[in-house]
Coordinates of C-alpha atoms and ligand atoms in Angstrom, one line a residue:
X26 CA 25.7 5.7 17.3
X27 CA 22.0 5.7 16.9
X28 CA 20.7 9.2 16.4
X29 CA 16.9 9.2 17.2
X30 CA 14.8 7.0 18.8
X31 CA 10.7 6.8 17.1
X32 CA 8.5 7.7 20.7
X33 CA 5.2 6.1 20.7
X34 CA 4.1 10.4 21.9
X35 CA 6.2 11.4 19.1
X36 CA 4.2 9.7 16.5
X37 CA 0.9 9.6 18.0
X38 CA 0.8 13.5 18.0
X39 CA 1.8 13.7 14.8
X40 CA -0.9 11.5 13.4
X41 CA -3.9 13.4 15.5
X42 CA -2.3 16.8 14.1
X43 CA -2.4 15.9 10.6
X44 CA -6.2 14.4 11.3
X45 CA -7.4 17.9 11.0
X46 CA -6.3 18.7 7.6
X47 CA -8.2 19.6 3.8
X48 CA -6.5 20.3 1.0
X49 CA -7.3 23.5 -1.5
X50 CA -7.1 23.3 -5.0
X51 CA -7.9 25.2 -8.4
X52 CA -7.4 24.2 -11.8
X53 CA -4.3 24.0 -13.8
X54 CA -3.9 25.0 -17.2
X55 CA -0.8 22.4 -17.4
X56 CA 1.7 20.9 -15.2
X57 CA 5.3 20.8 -15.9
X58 CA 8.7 19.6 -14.4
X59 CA 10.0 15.7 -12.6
X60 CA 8.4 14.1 -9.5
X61 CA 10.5 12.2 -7.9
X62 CA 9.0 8.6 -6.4
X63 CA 9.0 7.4 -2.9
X64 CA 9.4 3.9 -1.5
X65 CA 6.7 1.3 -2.0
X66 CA 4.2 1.8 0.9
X67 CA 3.4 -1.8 0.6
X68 CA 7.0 -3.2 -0.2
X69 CA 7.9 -1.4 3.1
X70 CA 5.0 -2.6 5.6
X71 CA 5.9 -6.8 5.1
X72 CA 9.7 -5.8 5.2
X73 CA 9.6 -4.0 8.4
X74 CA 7.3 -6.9 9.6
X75 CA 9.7 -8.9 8.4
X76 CA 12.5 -7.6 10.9
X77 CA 10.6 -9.2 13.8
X78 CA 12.9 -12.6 12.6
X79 CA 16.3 -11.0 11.9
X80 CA 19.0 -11.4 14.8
X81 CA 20.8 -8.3 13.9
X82 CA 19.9 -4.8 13.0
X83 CA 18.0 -4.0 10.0
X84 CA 18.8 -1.2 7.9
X85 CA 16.2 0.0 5.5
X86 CA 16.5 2.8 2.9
X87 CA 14.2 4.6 1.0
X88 CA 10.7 4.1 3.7
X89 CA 8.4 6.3 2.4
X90 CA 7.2 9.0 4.9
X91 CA 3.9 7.8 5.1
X92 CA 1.4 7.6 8.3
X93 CA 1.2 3.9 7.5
X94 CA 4.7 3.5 8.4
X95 CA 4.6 5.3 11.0
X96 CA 1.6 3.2 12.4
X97 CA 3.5 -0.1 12.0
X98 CA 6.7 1.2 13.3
X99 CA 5.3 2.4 16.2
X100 CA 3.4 -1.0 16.5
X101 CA 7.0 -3.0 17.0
X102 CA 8.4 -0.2 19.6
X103 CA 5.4 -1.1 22.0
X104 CA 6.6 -4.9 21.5
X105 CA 10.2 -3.9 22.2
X106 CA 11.7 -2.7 19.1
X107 CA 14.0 -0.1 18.8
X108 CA 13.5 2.1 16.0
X109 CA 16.1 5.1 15.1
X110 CA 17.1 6.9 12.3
X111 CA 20.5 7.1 11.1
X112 CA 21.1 9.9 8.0
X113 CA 19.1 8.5 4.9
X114 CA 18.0 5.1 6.5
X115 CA 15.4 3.5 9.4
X116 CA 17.1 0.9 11.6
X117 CA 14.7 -1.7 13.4
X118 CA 16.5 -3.5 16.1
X119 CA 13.9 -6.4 17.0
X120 CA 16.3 -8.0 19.5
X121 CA 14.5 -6.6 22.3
X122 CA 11.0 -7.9 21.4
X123 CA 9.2 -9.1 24.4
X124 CA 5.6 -8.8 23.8
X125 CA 3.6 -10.6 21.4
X126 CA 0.4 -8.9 21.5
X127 CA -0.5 -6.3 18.7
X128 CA -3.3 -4.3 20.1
X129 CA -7.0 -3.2 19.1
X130 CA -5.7 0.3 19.0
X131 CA -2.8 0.1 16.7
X132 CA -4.4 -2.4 14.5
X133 CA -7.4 -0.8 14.0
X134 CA -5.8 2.2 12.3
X135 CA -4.2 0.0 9.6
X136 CA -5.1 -3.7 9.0
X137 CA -1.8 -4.8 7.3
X138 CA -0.6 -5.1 10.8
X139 CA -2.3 -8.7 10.7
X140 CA 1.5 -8.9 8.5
X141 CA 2.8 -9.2 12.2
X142 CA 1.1 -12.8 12.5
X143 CA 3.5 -14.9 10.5
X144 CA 6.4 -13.5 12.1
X145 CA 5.7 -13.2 15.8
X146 CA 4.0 -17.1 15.5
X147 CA 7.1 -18.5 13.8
X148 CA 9.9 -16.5 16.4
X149 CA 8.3 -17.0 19.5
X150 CA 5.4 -19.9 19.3
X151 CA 2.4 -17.4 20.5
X152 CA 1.1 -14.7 19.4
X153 CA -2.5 -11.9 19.9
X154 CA -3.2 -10.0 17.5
X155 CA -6.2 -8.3 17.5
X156 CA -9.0 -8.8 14.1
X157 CA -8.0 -6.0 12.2
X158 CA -11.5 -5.6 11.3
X159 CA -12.9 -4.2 8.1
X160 CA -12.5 -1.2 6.7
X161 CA -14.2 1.7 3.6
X162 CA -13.5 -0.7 1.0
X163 CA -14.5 -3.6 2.2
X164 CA -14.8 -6.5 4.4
X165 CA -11.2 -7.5 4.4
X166 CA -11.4 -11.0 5.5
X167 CA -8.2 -12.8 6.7
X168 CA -9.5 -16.1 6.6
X169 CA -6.6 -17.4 4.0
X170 CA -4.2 -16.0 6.5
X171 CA -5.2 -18.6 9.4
X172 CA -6.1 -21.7 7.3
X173 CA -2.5 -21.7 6.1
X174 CA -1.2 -21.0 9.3
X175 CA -3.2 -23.7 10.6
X176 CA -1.9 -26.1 8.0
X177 CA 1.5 -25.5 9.4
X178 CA 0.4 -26.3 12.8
X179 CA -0.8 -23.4 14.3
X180 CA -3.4 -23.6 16.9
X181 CA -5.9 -20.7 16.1
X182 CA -8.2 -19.0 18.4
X183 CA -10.3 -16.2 17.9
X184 CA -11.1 -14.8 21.2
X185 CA -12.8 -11.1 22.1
X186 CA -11.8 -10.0 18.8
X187 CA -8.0 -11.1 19.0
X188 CA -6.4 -13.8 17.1
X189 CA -4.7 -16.0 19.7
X190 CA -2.0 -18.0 17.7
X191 CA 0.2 -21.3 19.1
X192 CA 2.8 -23.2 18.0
X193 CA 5.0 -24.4 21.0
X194 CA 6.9 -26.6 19.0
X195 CA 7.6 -24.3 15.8
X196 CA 5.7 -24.3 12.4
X197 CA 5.9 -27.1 10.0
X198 CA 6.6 -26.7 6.7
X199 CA 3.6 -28.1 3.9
X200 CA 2.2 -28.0 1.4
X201 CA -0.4 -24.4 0.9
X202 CA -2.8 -23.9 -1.8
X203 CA -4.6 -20.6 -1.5
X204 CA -8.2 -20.5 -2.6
X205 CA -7.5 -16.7 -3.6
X206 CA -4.8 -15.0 -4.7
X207 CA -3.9 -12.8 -1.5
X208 CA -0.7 -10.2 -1.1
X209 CA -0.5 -10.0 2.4
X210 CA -2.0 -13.3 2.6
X211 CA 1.5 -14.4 0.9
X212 CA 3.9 -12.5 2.7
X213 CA 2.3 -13.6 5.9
X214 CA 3.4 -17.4 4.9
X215 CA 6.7 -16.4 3.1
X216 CA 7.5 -14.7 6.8
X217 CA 5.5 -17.7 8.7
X218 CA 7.6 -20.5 6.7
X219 CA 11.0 -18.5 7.1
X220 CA 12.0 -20.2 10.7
X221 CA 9.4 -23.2 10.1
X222 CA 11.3 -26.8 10.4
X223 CA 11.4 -27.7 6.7
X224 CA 10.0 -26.8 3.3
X225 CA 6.6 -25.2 2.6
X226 CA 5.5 -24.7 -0.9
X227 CA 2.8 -22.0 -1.4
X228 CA 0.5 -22.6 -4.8
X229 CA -1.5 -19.5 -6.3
X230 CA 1.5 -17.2 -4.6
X231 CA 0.3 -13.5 -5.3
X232 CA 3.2 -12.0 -8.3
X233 CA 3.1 -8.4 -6.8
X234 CA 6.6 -6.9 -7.0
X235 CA 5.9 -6.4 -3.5
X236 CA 6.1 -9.8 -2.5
X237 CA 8.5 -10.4 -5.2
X238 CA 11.2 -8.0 -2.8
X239 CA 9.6 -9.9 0.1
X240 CA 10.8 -13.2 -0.8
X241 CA 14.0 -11.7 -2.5
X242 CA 15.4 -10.2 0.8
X243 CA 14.8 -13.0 2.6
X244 CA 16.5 -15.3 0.0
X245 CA 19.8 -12.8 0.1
X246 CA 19.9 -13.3 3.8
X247 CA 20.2 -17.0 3.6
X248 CA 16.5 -18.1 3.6
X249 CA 16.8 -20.3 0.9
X250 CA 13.4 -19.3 -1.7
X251 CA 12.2 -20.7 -5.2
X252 CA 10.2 -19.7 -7.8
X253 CA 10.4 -16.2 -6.4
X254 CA 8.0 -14.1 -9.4
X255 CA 5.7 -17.0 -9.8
X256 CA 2.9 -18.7 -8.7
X257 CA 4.3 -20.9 -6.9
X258 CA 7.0 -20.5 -4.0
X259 CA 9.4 -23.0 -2.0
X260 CA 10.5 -21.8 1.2
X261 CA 13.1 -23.6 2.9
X262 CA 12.5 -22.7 6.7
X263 CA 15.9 -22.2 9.3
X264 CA 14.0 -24.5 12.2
X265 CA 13.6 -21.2 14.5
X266 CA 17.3 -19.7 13.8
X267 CA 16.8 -16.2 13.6
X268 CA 18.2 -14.5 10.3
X269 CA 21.1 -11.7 9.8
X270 CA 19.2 -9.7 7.1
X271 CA 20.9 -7.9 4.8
X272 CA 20.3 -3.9 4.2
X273 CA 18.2 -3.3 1.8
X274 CA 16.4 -0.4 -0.4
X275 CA 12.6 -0.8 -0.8
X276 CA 11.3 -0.7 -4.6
X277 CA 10.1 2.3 -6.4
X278 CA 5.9 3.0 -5.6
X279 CA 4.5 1.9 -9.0
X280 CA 0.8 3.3 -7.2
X281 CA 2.3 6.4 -6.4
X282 CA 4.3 6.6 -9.8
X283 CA 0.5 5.6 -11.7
X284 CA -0.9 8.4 -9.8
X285 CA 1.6 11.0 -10.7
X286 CA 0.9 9.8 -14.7
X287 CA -2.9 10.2 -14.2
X288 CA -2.6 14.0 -12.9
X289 CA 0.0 14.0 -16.2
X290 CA -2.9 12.8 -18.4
X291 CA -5.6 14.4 -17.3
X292 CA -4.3 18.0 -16.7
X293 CA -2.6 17.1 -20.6
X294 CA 0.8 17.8 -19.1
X295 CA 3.9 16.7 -19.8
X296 CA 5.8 15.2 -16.8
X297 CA 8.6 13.2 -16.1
X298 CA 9.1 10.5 -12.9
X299 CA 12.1 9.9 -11.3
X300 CA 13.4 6.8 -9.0
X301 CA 10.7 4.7 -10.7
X302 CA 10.7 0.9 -11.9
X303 CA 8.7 1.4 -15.4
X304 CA 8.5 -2.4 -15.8
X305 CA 6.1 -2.2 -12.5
X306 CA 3.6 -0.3 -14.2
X307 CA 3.2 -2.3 -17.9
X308 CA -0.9 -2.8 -17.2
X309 CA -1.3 0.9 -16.4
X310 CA 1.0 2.2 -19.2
X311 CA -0.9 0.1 -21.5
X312 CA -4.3 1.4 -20.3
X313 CA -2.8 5.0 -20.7
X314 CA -1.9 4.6 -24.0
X315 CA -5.0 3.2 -25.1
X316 CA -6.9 6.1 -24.0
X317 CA -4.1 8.4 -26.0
X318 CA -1.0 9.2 -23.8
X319 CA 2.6 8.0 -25.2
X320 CA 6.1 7.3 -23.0
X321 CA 9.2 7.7 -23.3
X322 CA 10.7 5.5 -21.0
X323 CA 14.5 5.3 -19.3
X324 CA 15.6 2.1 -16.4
X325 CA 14.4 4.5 -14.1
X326 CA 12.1 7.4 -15.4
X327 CA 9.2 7.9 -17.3
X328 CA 7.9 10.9 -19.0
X329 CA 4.4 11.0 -20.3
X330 CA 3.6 12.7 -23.6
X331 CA -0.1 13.0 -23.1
X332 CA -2.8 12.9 -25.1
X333 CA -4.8 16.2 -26.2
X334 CA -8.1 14.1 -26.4
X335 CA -8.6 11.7 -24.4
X336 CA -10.2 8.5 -25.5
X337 CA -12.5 5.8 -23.7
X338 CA -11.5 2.8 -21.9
X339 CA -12.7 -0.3 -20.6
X340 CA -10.6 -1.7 -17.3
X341 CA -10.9 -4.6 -15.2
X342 CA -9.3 -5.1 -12.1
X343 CA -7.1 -8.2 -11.7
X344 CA -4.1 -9.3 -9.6
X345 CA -0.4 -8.5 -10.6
X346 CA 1.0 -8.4 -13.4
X347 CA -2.4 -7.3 -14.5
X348 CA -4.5 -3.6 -14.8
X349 CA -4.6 -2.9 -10.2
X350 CA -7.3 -2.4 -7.8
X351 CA -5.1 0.3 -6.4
X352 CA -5.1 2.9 -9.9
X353 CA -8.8 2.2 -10.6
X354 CA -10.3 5.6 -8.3
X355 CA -7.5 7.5 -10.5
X356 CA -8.4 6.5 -13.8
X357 CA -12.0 6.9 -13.0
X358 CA -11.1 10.5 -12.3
X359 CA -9.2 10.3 -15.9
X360 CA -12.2 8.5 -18.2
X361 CA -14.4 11.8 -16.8
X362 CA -11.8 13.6 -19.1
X363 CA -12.3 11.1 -22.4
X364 CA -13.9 11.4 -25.3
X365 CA -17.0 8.5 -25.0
X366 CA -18.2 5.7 -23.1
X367 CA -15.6 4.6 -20.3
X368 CA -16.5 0.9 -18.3
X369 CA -14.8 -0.1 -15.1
X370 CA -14.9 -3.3 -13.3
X371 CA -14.1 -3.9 -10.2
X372 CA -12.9 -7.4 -9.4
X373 CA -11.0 -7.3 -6.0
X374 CA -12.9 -5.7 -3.7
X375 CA -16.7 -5.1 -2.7
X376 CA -17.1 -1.6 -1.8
X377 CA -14.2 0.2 -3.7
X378 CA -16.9 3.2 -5.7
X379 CA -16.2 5.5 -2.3
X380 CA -15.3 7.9 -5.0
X381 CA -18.1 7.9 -7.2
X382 CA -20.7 10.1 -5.0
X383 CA -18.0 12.7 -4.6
X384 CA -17.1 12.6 -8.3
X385 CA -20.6 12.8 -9.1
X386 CA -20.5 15.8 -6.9
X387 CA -18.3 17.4 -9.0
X388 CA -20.5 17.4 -11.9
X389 CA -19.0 13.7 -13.3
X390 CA -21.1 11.2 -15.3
X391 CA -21.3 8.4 -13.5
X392 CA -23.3 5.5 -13.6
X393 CA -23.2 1.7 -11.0
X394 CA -24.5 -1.5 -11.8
X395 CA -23.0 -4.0 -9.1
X396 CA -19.1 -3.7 -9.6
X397 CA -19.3 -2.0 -12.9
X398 CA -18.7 1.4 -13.4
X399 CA -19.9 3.6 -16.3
X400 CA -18.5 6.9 -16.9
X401 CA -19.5 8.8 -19.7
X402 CA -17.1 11.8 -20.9
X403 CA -16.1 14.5 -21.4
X404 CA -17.9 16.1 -18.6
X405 CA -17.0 19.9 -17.3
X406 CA -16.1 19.3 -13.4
X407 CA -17.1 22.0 -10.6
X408 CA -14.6 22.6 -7.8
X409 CA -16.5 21.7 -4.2
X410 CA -16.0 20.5 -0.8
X411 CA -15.3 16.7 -1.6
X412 CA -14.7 14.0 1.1
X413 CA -11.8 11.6 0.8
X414 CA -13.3 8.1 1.9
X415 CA -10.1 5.8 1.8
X416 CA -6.5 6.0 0.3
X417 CA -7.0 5.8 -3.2
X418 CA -10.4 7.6 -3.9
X419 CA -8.9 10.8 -1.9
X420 CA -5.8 10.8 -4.5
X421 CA -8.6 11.1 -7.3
X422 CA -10.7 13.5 -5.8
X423 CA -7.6 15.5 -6.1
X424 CA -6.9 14.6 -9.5
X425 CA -10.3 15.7 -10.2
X426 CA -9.5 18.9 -8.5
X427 CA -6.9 19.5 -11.3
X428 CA -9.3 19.9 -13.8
X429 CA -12.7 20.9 -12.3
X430 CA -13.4 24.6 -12.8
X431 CA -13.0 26.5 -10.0
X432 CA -12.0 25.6 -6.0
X433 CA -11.8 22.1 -4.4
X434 CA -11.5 21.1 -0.9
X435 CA -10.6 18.0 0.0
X436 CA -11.3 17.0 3.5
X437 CA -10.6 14.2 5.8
X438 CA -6.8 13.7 4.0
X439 CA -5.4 11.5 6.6
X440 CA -6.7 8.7 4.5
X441 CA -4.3 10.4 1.5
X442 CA -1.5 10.8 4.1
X443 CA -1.4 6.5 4.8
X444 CA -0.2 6.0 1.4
X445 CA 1.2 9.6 -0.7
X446 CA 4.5 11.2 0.7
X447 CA 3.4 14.7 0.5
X448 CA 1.5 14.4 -2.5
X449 CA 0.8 18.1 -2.6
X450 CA 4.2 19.5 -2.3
X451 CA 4.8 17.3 -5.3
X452 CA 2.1 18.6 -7.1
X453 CA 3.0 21.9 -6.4
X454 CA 6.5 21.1 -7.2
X455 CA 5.2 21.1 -11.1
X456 CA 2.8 23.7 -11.4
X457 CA -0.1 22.9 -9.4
X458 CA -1.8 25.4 -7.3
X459 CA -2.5 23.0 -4.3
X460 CA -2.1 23.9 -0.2
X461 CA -2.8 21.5 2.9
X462 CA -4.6 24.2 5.2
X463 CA -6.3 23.3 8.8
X464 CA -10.1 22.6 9.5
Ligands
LIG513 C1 -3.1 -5.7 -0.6 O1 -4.1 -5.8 0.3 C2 -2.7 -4.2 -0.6 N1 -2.3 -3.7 0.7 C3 -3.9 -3.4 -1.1 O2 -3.5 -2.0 -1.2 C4 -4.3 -3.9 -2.5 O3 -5.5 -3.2 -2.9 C5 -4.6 -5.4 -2.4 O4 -3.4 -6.1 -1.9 C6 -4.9 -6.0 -3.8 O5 -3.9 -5.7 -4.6 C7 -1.1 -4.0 1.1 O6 -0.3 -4.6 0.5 C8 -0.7 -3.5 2.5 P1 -5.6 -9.3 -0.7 P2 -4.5 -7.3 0.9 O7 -5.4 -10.2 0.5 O8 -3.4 -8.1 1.0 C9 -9.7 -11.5 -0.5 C10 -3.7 0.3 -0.9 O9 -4.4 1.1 -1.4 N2 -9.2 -12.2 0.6 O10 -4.7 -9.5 -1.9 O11 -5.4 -7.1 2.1 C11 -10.0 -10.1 -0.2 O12 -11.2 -9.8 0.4 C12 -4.2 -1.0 -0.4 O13 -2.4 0.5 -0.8 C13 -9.9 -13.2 1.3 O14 -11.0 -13.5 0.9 O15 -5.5 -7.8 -0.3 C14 -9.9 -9.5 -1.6 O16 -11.2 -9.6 -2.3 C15 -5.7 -1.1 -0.4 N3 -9.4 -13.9 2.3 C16 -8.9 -10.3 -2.4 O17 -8.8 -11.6 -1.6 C17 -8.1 -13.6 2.8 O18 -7.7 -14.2 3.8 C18 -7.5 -9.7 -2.5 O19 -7.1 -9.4 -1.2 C19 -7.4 -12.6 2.2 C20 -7.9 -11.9 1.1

């Protein structure tokens, strides 16, 4: 018997309450203790997506409680889902779906709900969804998304900022080549070529472990895939026959998990993660011990032996397997902490130095020169009000906050709440002297 039912109210007020919260922190002499890591917020959001094709329910352990979840969750109950939780695990029940229009209002609060396209277009032959529009850290374009959908078939209009989608007579598997390695632009196709008639094989497939789950999933429910962890991805599509999808768990957060190390390094603390996949995180751990840190490492923990002087880096940003967009706000916060001359380059994204200002706020070193950062350390931090701009740069404002002398607010956390499940209980949990308070 299904014991709760997600209500569209339910989650909405949740959301608007948490809109009005800062957090308060002072410095930490050391942390000390385990944190134990959630579900991948972006394993979770292409798997729930994913549901929209199964013909049975869909069990799903280990979600993270995450606003982002929320948001999509409650994007599939207004199409007809039924989503209820049942002791430790989510069940999505996509049987009743009978709308295929994802609307400006949802979408706008969270743009991976364009991971909706591939699977409403390949399970019911039209779909709206609206543009999910840009957002802090840049423009976001989806542009990969339709040209592969429209290689399979698809007739794509963009009307009054919606995406209107056809395929009356199902997708077609083909051949996909993707100018740019995209991760949502992938599972969007994995998901699309699932119930196309025939084989599609997608070239310059993004590696993320994300996807890597994605595909796997599907190919343990009977969607026959190839090549899953490489470049380069067969699908063998069911012509339209729905799928009976298996339970599943999702992966370990290996952003989360990098996080956790980072408030490990810079407050010099030794901490141990739980429920984590160390061979997730080999970029970061690398770029950790370069500036000093050590591991010791178990299947499915890692405790950091920090370093007692931090020492300079250089990072770039690439795609999986190598150093992530997602952990470069953190270890900014970090090379403030380093002995020397730290360089970061951004690759991925346009706009993702949100943090800097606020940093530089706090009394950091920071110089820009087009996507290159230039930190210069060891700088003394103040405690201030600080502003979190997007997901990641509020997680290092905080990380900041660890070590700056004195108080830090951080407002605006609803962007930290789309990603970190209660990131400052678990902080707190090992020493930190953190509080979510109200406006
Ligand atoms: C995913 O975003 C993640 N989000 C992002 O995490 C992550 O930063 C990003 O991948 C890169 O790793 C989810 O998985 C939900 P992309 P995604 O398509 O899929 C360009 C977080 O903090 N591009 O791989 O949207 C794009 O502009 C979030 O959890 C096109 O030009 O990223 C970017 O420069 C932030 N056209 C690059 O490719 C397209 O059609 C990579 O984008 C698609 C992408």
């Amino acid at each position: 018997m299904k014991s709760k039912l997600i209500r569209y109210n339910d989650i909405n007020n949740f959301q608007l309450k948490r809109h009005m919260d800062y957090l308060k922190a002072q410095s930490v002499d050391s942390l000390s203790g385990t944190i134990n890591i959630s579900g991948a917020k972006n394993a979770s959001l292409p798997l729930i997506a994913m549901t929209i094709l199964a013909k049975n329910d869909v069990n799903i352990r280990n979600l993270p409680h995450v606003a982002d979840i929320r948001t999509l969750l409650k994007l599939l109950t207004n199409l007809g889902a039924d989503v209820s939780f049942l002791d430790e695990k989510v069940v999505v029940d996509t049987k009743p779906l009978y709308e295929t229009k994802a609307t400006y209002d949802i979408v706008k609060t969270m743009r991976a709900s364009i991971l909706v396209l591939g699977p409403l277009l390949s399970r019911f032959g039209h779909c709206e969804v609206s543009l999910p529009g840009g957002c802090a850290i840049g423009q976001r374009p989806i542009d990969l998304h339709l040209k592969a959908l429209e290689q399979m078939g698809a007739q794509i209009e963009i009307k009054s900022g919606y995406i209107e989608a056809r395929a009356p007579e199902g997708l077609q598997g083909c051949s996909i080549i993707f100018d740019k390695i995209t991760v949502t632009g992938t599972a969007n196709i994995v998901m699309a070529a699932a119930l196309a008639n025939g084989k599609t094989t997608i070239t310059n497939a993004a590696l993320e472990p994300e996807v890597v789950q994605l595909c796997e999933v599907l190919n343990d429910s009977g969607v026959k895939i190839e090549g899953i962890g490489t470049a380069v991805l067969t699908i063998h599509g069911t012509a339209g026959k729905l799928i009976d999808i298996i339970d599943f768990s999702i992966i370990p957060d290996r952003i989360e998990a990098g996080t956790y190390l980072c408030a490990g390094a810079i407050t010099k603390s030794q901490i141990t993660l739980t429920s984590v996949e160390p061979k997730h995180l080999g970029a970061v751990l690398a770029k950790l011990e370069e500036m000093g840190s050590s591991f010791t490492l178990t299947d499915d923990t890692i405790t950091i032996h920090p370093a007692q002087n931090i020492k300079a880096v250089k990072i770039i940003t690439q795609e999986y397997p190598a150093f992530p967009t997602d952990m470069q706000a953190q270890f900014m916060a970090l090379a403030t902490q380093a002995d020397g001359v730290s360089i970061i380059e951004e690759r991925l994204f346009e706009n993702r130095f949100m943090h800097v200002s606020e940093l530089q706020r706090m009394g950091a070193d920071i110089s820009l020169n087009g996507h290159t950062a230039t930190v210069k350390g060891k700088t003394t931090l103040s405690g201030t009000d600080v502003m979190a701009t997007d997901l990641r740069a509020s997680s290092a404002l905080v990380l900041a906050a660890l070590v700056a002398n004195g108080e830090t607010n951080v407002h605006r956390i609803y962007h930290l709440d789309r990603g970190y499940d209660a990131l400052e209980k678990k902080l707190e949990g090992v020493g930190a002297d953190i509080k979510r308070l109200k406006e």
